[in-house]
GROMACS .gro file of C-alpha atoms in nm:
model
  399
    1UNK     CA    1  -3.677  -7.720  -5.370
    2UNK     CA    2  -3.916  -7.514  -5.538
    3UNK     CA    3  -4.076  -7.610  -5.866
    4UNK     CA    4  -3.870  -7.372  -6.160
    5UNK     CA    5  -4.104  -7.229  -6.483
    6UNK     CA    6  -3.872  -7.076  -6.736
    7UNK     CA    7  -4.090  -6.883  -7.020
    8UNK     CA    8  -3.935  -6.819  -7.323
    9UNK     CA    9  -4.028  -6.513  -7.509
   10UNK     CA   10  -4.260  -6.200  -7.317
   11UNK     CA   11  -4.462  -6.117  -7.630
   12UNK     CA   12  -4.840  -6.163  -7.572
   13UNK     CA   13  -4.862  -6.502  -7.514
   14UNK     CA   14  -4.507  -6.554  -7.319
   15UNK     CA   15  -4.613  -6.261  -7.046
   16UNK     CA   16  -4.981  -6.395  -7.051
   17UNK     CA   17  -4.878  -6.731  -6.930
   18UNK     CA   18  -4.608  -6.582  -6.728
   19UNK     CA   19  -4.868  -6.381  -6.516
   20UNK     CA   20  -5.122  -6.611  -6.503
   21UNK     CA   21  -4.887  -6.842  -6.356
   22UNK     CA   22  -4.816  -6.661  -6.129
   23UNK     CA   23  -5.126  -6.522  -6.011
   24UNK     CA   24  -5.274  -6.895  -5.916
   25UNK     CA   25  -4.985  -7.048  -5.812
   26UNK     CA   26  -4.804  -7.053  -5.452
   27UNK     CA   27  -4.481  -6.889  -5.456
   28UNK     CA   28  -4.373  -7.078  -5.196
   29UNK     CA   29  -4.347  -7.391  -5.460
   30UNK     CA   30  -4.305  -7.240  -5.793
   31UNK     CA   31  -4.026  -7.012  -5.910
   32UNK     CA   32  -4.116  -6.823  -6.226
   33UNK     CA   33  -3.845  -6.681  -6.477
   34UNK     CA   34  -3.911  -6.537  -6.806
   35UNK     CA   35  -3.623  -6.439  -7.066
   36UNK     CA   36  -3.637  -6.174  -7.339
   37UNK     CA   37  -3.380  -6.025  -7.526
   38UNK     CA   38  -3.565  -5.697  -7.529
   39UNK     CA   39  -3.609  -5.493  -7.209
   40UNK     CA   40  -3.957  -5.363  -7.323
   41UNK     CA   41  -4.296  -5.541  -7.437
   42UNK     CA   42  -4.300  -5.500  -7.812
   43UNK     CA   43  -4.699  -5.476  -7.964
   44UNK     CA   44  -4.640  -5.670  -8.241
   45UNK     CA   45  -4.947  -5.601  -8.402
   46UNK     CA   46  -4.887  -5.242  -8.414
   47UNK     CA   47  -4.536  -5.269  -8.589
   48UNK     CA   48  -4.671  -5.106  -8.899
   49UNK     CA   49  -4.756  -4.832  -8.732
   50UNK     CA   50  -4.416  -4.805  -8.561
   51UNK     CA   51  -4.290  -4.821  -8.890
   52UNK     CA   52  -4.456  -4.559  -9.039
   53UNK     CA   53  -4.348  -4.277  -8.779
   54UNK     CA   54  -4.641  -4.321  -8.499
   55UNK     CA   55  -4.551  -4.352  -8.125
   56UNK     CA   56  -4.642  -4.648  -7.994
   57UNK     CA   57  -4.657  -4.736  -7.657
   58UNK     CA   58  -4.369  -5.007  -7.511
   59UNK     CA   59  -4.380  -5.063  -7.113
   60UNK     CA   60  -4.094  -5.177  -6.968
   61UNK     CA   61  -4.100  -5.549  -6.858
   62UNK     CA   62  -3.921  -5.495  -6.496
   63UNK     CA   63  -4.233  -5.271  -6.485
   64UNK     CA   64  -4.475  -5.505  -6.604
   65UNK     CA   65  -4.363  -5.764  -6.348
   66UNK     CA   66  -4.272  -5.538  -6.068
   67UNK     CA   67  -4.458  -5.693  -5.751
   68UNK     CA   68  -4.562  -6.020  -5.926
   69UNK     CA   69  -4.260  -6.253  -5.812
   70UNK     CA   70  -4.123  -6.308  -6.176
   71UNK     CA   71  -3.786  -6.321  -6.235
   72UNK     CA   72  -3.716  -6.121  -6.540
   73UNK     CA   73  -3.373  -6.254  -6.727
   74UNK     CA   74  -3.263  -6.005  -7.000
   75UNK     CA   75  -3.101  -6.210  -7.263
   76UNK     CA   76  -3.102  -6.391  -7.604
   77UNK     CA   77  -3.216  -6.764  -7.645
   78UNK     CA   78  -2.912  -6.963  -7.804
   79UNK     CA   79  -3.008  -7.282  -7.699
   80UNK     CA   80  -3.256  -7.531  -7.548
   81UNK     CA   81  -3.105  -7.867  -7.424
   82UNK     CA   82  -3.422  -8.053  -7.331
   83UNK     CA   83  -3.251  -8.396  -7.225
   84UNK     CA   84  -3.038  -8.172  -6.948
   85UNK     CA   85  -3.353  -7.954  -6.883
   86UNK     CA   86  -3.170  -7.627  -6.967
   87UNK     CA   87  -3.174  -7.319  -7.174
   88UNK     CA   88  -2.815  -7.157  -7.285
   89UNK     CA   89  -2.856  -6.749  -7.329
   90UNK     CA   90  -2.636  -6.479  -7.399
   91UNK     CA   91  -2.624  -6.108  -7.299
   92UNK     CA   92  -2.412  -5.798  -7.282
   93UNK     CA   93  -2.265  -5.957  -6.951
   94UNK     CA   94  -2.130  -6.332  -7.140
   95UNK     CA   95  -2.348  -6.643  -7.154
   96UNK     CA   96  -2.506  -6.906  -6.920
   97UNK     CA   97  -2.714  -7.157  -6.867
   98UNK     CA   98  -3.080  -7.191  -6.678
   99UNK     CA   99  -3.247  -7.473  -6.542
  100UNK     CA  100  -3.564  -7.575  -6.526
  101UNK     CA  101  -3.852  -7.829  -6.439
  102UNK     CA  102  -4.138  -7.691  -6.687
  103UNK     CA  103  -4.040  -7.478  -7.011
  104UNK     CA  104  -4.274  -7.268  -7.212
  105UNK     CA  105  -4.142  -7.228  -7.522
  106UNK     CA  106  -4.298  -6.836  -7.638
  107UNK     CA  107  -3.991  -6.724  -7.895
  108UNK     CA  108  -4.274  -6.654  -8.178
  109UNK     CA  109  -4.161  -6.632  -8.534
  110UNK     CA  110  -3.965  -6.330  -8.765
  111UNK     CA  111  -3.973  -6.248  -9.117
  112UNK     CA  112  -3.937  -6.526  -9.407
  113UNK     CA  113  -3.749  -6.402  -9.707
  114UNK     CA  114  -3.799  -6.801  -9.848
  115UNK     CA  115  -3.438  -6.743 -10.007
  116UNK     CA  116  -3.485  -6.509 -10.253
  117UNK     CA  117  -3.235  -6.340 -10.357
  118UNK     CA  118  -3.067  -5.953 -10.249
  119UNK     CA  119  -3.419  -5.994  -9.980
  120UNK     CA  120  -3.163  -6.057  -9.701
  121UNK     CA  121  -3.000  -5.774  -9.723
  122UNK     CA  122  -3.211  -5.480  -9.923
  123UNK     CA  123  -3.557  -5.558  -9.772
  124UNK     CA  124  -3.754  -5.427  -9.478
  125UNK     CA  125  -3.943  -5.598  -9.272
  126UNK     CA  126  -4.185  -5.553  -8.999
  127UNK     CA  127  -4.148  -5.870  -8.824
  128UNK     CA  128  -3.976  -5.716  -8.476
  129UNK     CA  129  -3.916  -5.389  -8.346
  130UNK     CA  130  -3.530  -5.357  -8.457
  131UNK     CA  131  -3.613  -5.391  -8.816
  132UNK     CA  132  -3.951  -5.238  -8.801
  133UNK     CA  133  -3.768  -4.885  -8.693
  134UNK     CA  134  -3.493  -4.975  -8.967
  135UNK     CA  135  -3.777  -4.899  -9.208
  136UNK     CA  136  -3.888  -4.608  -9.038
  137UNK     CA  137  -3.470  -4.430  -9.041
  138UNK     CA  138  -3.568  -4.531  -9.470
  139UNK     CA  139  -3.900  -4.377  -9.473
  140UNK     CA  140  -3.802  -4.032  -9.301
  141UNK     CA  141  -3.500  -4.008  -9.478
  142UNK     CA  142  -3.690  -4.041  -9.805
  143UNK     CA  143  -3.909  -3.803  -9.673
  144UNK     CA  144  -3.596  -3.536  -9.608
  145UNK     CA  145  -3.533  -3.564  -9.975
  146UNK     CA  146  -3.846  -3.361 -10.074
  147UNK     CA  147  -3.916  -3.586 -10.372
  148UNK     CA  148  -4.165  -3.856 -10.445
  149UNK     CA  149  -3.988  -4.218 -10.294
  150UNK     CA  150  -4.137  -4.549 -10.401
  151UNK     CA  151  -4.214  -4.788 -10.175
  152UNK     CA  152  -4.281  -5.138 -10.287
  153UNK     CA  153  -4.426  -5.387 -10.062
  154UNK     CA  154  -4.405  -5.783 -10.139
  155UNK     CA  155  -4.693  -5.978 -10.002
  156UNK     CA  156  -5.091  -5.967 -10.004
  157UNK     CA  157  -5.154  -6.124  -9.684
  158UNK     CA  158  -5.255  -5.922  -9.375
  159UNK     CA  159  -4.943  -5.770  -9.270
  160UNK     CA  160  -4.871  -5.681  -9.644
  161UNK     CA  161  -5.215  -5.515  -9.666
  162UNK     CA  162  -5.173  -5.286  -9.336
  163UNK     CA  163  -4.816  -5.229  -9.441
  164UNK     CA  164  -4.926  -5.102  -9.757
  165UNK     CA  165  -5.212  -4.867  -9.625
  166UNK     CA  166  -5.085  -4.756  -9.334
  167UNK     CA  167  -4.751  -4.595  -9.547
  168UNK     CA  168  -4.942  -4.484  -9.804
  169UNK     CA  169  -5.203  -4.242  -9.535
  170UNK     CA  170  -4.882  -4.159  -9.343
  171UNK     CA  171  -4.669  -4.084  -9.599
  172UNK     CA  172  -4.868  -3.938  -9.845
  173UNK     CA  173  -4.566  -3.816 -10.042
  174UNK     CA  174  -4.446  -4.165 -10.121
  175UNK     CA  175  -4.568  -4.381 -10.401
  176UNK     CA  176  -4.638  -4.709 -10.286
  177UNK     CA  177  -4.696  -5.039 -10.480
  178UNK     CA  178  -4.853  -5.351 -10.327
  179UNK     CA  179  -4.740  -5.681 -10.495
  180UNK     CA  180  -4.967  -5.970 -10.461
  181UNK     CA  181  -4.867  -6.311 -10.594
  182UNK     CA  182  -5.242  -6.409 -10.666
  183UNK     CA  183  -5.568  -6.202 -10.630
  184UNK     CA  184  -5.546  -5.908 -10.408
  185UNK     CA  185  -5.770  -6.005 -10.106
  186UNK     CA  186  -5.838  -6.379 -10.254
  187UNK     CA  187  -5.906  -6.486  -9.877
  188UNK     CA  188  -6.145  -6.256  -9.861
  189UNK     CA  189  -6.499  -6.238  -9.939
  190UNK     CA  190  -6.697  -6.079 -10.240
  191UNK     CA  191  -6.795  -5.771 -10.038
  192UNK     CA  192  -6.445  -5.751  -9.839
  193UNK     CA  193  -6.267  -5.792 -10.111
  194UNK     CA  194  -6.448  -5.495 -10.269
  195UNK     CA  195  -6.379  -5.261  -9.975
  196UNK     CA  196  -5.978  -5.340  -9.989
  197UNK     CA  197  -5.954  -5.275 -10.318
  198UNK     CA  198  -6.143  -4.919 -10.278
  199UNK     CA  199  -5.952  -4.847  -9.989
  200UNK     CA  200  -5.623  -4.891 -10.208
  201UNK     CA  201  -5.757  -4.702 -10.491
  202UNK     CA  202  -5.860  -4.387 -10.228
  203UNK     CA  203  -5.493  -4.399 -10.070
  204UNK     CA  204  -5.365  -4.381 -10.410
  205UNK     CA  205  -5.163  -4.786 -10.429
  206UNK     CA  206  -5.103  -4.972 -10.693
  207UNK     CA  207  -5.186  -5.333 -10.720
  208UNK     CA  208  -5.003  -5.538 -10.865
  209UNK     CA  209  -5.196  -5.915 -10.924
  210UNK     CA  210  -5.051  -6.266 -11.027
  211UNK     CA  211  -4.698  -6.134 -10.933
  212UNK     CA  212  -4.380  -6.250 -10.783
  213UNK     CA  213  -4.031  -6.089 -10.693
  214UNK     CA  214  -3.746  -6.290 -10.754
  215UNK     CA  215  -3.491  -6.123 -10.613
  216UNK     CA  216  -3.382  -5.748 -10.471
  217UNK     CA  217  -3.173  -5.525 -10.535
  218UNK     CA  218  -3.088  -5.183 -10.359
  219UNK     CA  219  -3.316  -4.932 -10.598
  220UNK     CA  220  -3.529  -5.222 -10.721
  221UNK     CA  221  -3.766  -5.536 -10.691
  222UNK     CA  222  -3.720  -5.792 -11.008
  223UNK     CA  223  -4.054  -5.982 -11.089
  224UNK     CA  224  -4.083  -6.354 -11.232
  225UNK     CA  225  -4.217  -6.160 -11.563
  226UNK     CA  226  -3.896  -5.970 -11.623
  227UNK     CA  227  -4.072  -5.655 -11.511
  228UNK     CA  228  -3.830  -5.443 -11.271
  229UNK     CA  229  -4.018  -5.230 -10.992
  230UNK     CA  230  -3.828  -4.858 -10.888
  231UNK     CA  231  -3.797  -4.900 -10.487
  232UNK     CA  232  -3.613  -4.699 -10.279
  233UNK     CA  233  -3.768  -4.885 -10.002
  234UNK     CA  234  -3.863  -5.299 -10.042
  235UNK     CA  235  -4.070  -5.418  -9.772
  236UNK     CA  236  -4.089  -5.773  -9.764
  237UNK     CA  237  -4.420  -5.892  -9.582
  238UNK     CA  238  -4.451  -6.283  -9.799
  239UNK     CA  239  -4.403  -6.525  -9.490
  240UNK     CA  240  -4.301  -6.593  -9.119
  241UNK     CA  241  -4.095  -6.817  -9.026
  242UNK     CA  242  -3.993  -6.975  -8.661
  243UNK     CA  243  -3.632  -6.999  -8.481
  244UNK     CA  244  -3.450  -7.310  -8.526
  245UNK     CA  245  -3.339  -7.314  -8.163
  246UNK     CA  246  -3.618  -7.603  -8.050
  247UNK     CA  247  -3.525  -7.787  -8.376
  248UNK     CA  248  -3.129  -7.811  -8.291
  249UNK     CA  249  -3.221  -7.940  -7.925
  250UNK     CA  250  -3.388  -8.213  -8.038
  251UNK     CA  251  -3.770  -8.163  -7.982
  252UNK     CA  252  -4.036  -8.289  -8.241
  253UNK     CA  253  -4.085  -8.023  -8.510
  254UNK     CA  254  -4.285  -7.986  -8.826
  255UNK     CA  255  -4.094  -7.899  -9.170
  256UNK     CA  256  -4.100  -7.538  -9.071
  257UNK     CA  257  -3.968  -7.584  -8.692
  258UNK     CA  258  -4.270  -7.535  -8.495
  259UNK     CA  259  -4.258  -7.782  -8.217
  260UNK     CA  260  -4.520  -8.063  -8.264
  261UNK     CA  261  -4.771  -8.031  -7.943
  262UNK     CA  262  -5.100  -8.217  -7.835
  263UNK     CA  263  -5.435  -8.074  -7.742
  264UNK     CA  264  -5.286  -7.920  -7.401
  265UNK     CA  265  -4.963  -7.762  -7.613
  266UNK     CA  266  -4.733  -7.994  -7.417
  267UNK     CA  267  -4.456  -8.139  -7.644
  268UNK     CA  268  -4.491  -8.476  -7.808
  269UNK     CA  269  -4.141  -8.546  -7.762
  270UNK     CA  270  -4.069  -8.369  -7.427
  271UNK     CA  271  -4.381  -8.360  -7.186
  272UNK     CA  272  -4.223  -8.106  -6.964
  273UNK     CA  273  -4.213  -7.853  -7.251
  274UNK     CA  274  -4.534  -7.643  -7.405
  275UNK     CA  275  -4.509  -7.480  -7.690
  276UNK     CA  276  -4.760  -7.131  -7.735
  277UNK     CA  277  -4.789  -6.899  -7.983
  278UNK     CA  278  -4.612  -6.941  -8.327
  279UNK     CA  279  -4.355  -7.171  -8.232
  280UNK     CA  280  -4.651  -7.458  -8.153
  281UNK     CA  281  -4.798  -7.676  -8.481
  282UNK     CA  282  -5.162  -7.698  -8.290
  283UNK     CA  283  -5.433  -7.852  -8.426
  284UNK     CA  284  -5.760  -7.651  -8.333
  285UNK     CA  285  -6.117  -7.793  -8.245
  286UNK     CA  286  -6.211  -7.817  -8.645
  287UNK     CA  287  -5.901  -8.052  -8.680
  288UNK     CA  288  -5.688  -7.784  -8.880
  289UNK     CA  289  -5.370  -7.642  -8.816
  290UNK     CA  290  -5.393  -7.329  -8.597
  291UNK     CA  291  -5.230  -7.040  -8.778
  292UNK     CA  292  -4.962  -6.784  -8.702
  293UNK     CA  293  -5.204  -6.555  -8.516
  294UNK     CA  294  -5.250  -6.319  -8.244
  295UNK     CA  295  -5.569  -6.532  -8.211
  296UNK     CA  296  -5.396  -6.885  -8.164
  297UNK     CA  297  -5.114  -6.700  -7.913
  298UNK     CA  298  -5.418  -6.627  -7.703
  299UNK     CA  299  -5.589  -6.953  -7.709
  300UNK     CA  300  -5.285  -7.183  -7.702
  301UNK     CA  301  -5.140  -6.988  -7.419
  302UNK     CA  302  -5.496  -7.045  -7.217
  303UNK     CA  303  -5.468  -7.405  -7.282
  304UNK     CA  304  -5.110  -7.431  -7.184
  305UNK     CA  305  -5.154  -7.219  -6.854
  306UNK     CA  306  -5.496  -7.497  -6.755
  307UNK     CA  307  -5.219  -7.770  -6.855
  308UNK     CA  308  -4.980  -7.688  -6.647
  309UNK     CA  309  -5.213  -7.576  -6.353
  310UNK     CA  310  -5.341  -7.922  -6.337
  311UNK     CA  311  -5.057  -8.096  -6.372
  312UNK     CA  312  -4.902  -7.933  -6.089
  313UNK     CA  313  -5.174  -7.910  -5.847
  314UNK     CA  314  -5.302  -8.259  -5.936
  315UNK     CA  315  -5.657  -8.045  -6.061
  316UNK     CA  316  -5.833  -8.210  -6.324
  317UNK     CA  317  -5.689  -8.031  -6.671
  318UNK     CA  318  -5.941  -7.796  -6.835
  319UNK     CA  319  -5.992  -7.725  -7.192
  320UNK     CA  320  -5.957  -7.418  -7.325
  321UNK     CA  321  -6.141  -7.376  -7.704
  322UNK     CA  322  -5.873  -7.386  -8.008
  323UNK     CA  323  -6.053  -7.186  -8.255
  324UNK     CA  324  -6.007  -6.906  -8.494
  325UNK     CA  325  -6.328  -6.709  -8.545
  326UNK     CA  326  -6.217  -6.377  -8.695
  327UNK     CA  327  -5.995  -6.163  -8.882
  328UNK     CA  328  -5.996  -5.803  -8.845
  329UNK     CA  329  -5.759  -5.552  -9.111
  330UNK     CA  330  -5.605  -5.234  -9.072
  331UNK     CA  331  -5.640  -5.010  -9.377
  332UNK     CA  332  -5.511  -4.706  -9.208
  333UNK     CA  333  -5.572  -4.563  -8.896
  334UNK     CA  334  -5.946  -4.459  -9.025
  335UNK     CA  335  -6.062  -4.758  -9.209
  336UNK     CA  336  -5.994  -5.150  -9.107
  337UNK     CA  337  -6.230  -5.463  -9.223
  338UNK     CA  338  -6.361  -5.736  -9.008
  339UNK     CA  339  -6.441  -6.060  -9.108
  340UNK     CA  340  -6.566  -6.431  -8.956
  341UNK     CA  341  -6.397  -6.752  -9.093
  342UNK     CA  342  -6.602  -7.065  -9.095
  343UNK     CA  343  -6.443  -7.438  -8.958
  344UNK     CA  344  -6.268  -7.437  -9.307
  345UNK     CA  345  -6.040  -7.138  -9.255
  346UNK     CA  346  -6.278  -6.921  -9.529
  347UNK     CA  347  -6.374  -6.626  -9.461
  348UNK     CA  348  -6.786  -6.555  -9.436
  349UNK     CA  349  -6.987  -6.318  -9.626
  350UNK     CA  350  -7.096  -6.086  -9.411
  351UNK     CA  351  -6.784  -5.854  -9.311
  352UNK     CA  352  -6.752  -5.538  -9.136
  353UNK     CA  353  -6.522  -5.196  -9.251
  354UNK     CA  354  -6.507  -4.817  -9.203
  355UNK     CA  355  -6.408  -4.601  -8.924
  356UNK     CA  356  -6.618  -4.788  -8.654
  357UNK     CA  357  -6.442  -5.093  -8.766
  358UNK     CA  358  -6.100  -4.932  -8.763
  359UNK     CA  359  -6.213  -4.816  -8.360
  360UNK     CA  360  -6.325  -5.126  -8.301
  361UNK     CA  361  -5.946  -5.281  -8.394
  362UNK     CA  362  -5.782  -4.995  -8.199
  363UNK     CA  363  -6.026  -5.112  -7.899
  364UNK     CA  364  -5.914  -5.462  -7.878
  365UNK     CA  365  -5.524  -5.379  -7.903
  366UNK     CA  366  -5.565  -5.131  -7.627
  367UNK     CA  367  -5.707  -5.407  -7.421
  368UNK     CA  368  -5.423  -5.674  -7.523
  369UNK     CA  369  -5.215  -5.366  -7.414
  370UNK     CA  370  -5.373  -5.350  -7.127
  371UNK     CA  371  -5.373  -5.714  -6.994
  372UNK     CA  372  -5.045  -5.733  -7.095
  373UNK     CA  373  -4.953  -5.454  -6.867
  374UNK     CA  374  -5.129  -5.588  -6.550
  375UNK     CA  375  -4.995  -5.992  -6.607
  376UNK     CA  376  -5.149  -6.096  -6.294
  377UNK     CA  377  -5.489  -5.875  -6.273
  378UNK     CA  378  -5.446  -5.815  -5.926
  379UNK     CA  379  -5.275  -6.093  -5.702
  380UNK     CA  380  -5.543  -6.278  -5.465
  381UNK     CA  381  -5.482  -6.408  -5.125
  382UNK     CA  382  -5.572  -6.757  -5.151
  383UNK     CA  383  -5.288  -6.959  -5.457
  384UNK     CA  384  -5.273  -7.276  -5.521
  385UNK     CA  385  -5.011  -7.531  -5.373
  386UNK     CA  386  -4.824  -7.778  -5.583
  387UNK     CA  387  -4.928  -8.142  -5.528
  388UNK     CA  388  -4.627  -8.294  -5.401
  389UNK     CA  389  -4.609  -7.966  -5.181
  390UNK     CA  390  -4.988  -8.030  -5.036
  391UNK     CA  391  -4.851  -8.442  -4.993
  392UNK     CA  392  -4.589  -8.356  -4.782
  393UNK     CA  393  -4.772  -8.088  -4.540
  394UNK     CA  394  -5.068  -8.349  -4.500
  395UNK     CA  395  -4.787  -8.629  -4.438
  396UNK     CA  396  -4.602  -8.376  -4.179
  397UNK     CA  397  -4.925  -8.297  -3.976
  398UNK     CA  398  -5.038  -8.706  -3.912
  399UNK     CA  399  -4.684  -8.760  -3.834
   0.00000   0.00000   0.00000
């Protein structure tokens, strides 16, 4: 009976794993299935720019895995039952139930409106494709109206910041506000800092420091100071937050559900389940928490992939580096800044911006593009053989 990998999730790190998988191991032991409730690979870190009206590219999975031997299952994640090693979904055609010997748990995270109030239901958010193009329906139609809309977007951090830009350069007809509960940039160094704050002043945003929204309403954002904001279109960008599907099934999870894992993302509570991505709490080489990051996807899905490798094939488990070296901001399509963090999580400072920067961004999202597109670079002749697979052939042949 062949060896069954179910990967949750076909966002960068999910299909990354996925194909690598299935590039070095043997078919003839492994079966690999990946679920996804969407039928095309979403670039998450383009979202803003889906948002704002730009065509983004989004292969189709059964294309992306066409030839490789994966078994693409369209459908939702409901449920993981670890004890009974299976995963409940549910699609247009009912419900079910898939087995498995190793999981990868890939679902990522979505938006985090912490509670606050009318957020549920007003906001916008840029957390998935669904909602991402909600925002865009709200942007064109306030650009139909012919007159000035304002936009108000909730949240400093880096998917507040591109937000903010990349609606105000696309929709220069809109008047949009850029609420930051602290120091705009604070993260930031000196000189960075600088450079976001002229690239909001030459785009025409208003910053608003030391602020917090309490709640939302339809045509407005209400502050902690009383002060109401005009918004005919909230975007709230403050926080991610994971599924609670791994906490219900009973695996180890932090306060925010992200499953607890150890240096090769396997479980702590369930050693046939990894954890990648957003959904793992890893801790990286300079003993801190890896953050919600494209970065960490990449680097936690290399680790898993050299985990599970080994453990298979009985090869001695390699590790991959857990660090996170860089940040790199969109201010626009013609301006982005690029920055190196030291062990500490601060950022250095020396930092990069301007137009080469902003090509420089484009560059390395192409390529994630890219790999994502060809999951197994090519499929080589020789793959590896499970252990107990290579056992039983050797025992065969002297019998």
């Amino acid at each position: 009976m062949k060896h069954r990998i179910v990967v949750l999730g076909a966002g960068y790190a999910g299909a990354y794993v996925a194909g690598n998988l299935a590039r070095r191991l043997s078919p003839a032991d492994t079966d690999i299935t990946v679920v996804n409730s969407e039928p095309d690979f979403v670039q998450r870190m383009r979202l803003h720019q889906l948002a704002t009206g730009q065509q983004i590219k989004a292969p189709k999975l059964a294309d992306v895995f066409a030839g490789t031997g994966i078994r693409l299952h369209l459908a939702r994640v409901t449920a993981v039952d670890p004890e009974r090693q299976v995963v409940a979904v549910a699609n247009a055609d009912g419900g079910g139930e898939l087995g498995y010997d190793t999981l990868v748990y890939a679902l990522g995270s979505h938006g985090d409106d912490h509670g606050v109030p009318g957020a549920a239901e007003h906001a916008f958010d840029i957390a998935a494709r669904p909602s991402a193009l909600r925002l865009r329906e709200r942007l064109d139609s306030l650009d139909r109206r012919g007159e000035a809309g304002n936009v108000v977007v909730v949240g400093d951090g880096l998917t507040g910041i591109e937000t903010a830009t990349e609606i105000a350069e696309s929709r220069p007809g809109l008047s949009v506000t850029l609420v930051a509960r602290g120091e705009l940039g604070s993260r930031l160094s000196t000189g960075a800092r600088s450079h976001l704050r002229q690239a909001c002043d030459r785009l025409g945003i208003t910053v608003l420091e030391h602020t917090s929204v309490e709640a939302v309403e339809a045509t407005r954002a209400l502050c902690a100071d009383g002060t109401a904001l005009a918004s005919d279109a909230t975007v709230w960008t403050a926080g991610f937050a994971v599924n609670t599907i791994a906490a219900a099934g009973g695996l180890e999870v932090t306060g925010n559900g992200r499953i607890v894992v150890d240096r090769t993302m396997r479980s702590v509570s369930h050693p046939n389940v990894y954890a990648i991505g957003d959904s793992a709490y890893a801790i990286g080489d300079n003993g801190r928490p890896l953050p919600m990051s494209c970065a960490s996807a990449a680097c936690t899905a290399q680790q898993a992939i050299e985990a599970i490798m080994g453990g298979l094939t009985g090869r001695k488990i390699a590790n991959a580096k857990l660090v996170y070296t860089y940040n790199h901001i969109s201010l626009g399509r013609r301006d982005a800044i690029l920055y190196l963090v030291d062990d500490e999580g601060q950022a250095k400072p020396k930092h990069m911006g301007g137009r080469k920067t902003a090509r420089i961004k484009s560059s390395l999202l192409n390529m994630s593009l890219w790999a994502t597109s060809h999951p197994t670079l090519g499929m080589p002749k020789r793959k590896h053989r499970l252990a107990a697979a290579t056992d039983a052939t050797a025992e065969k042949a002297v019998a």
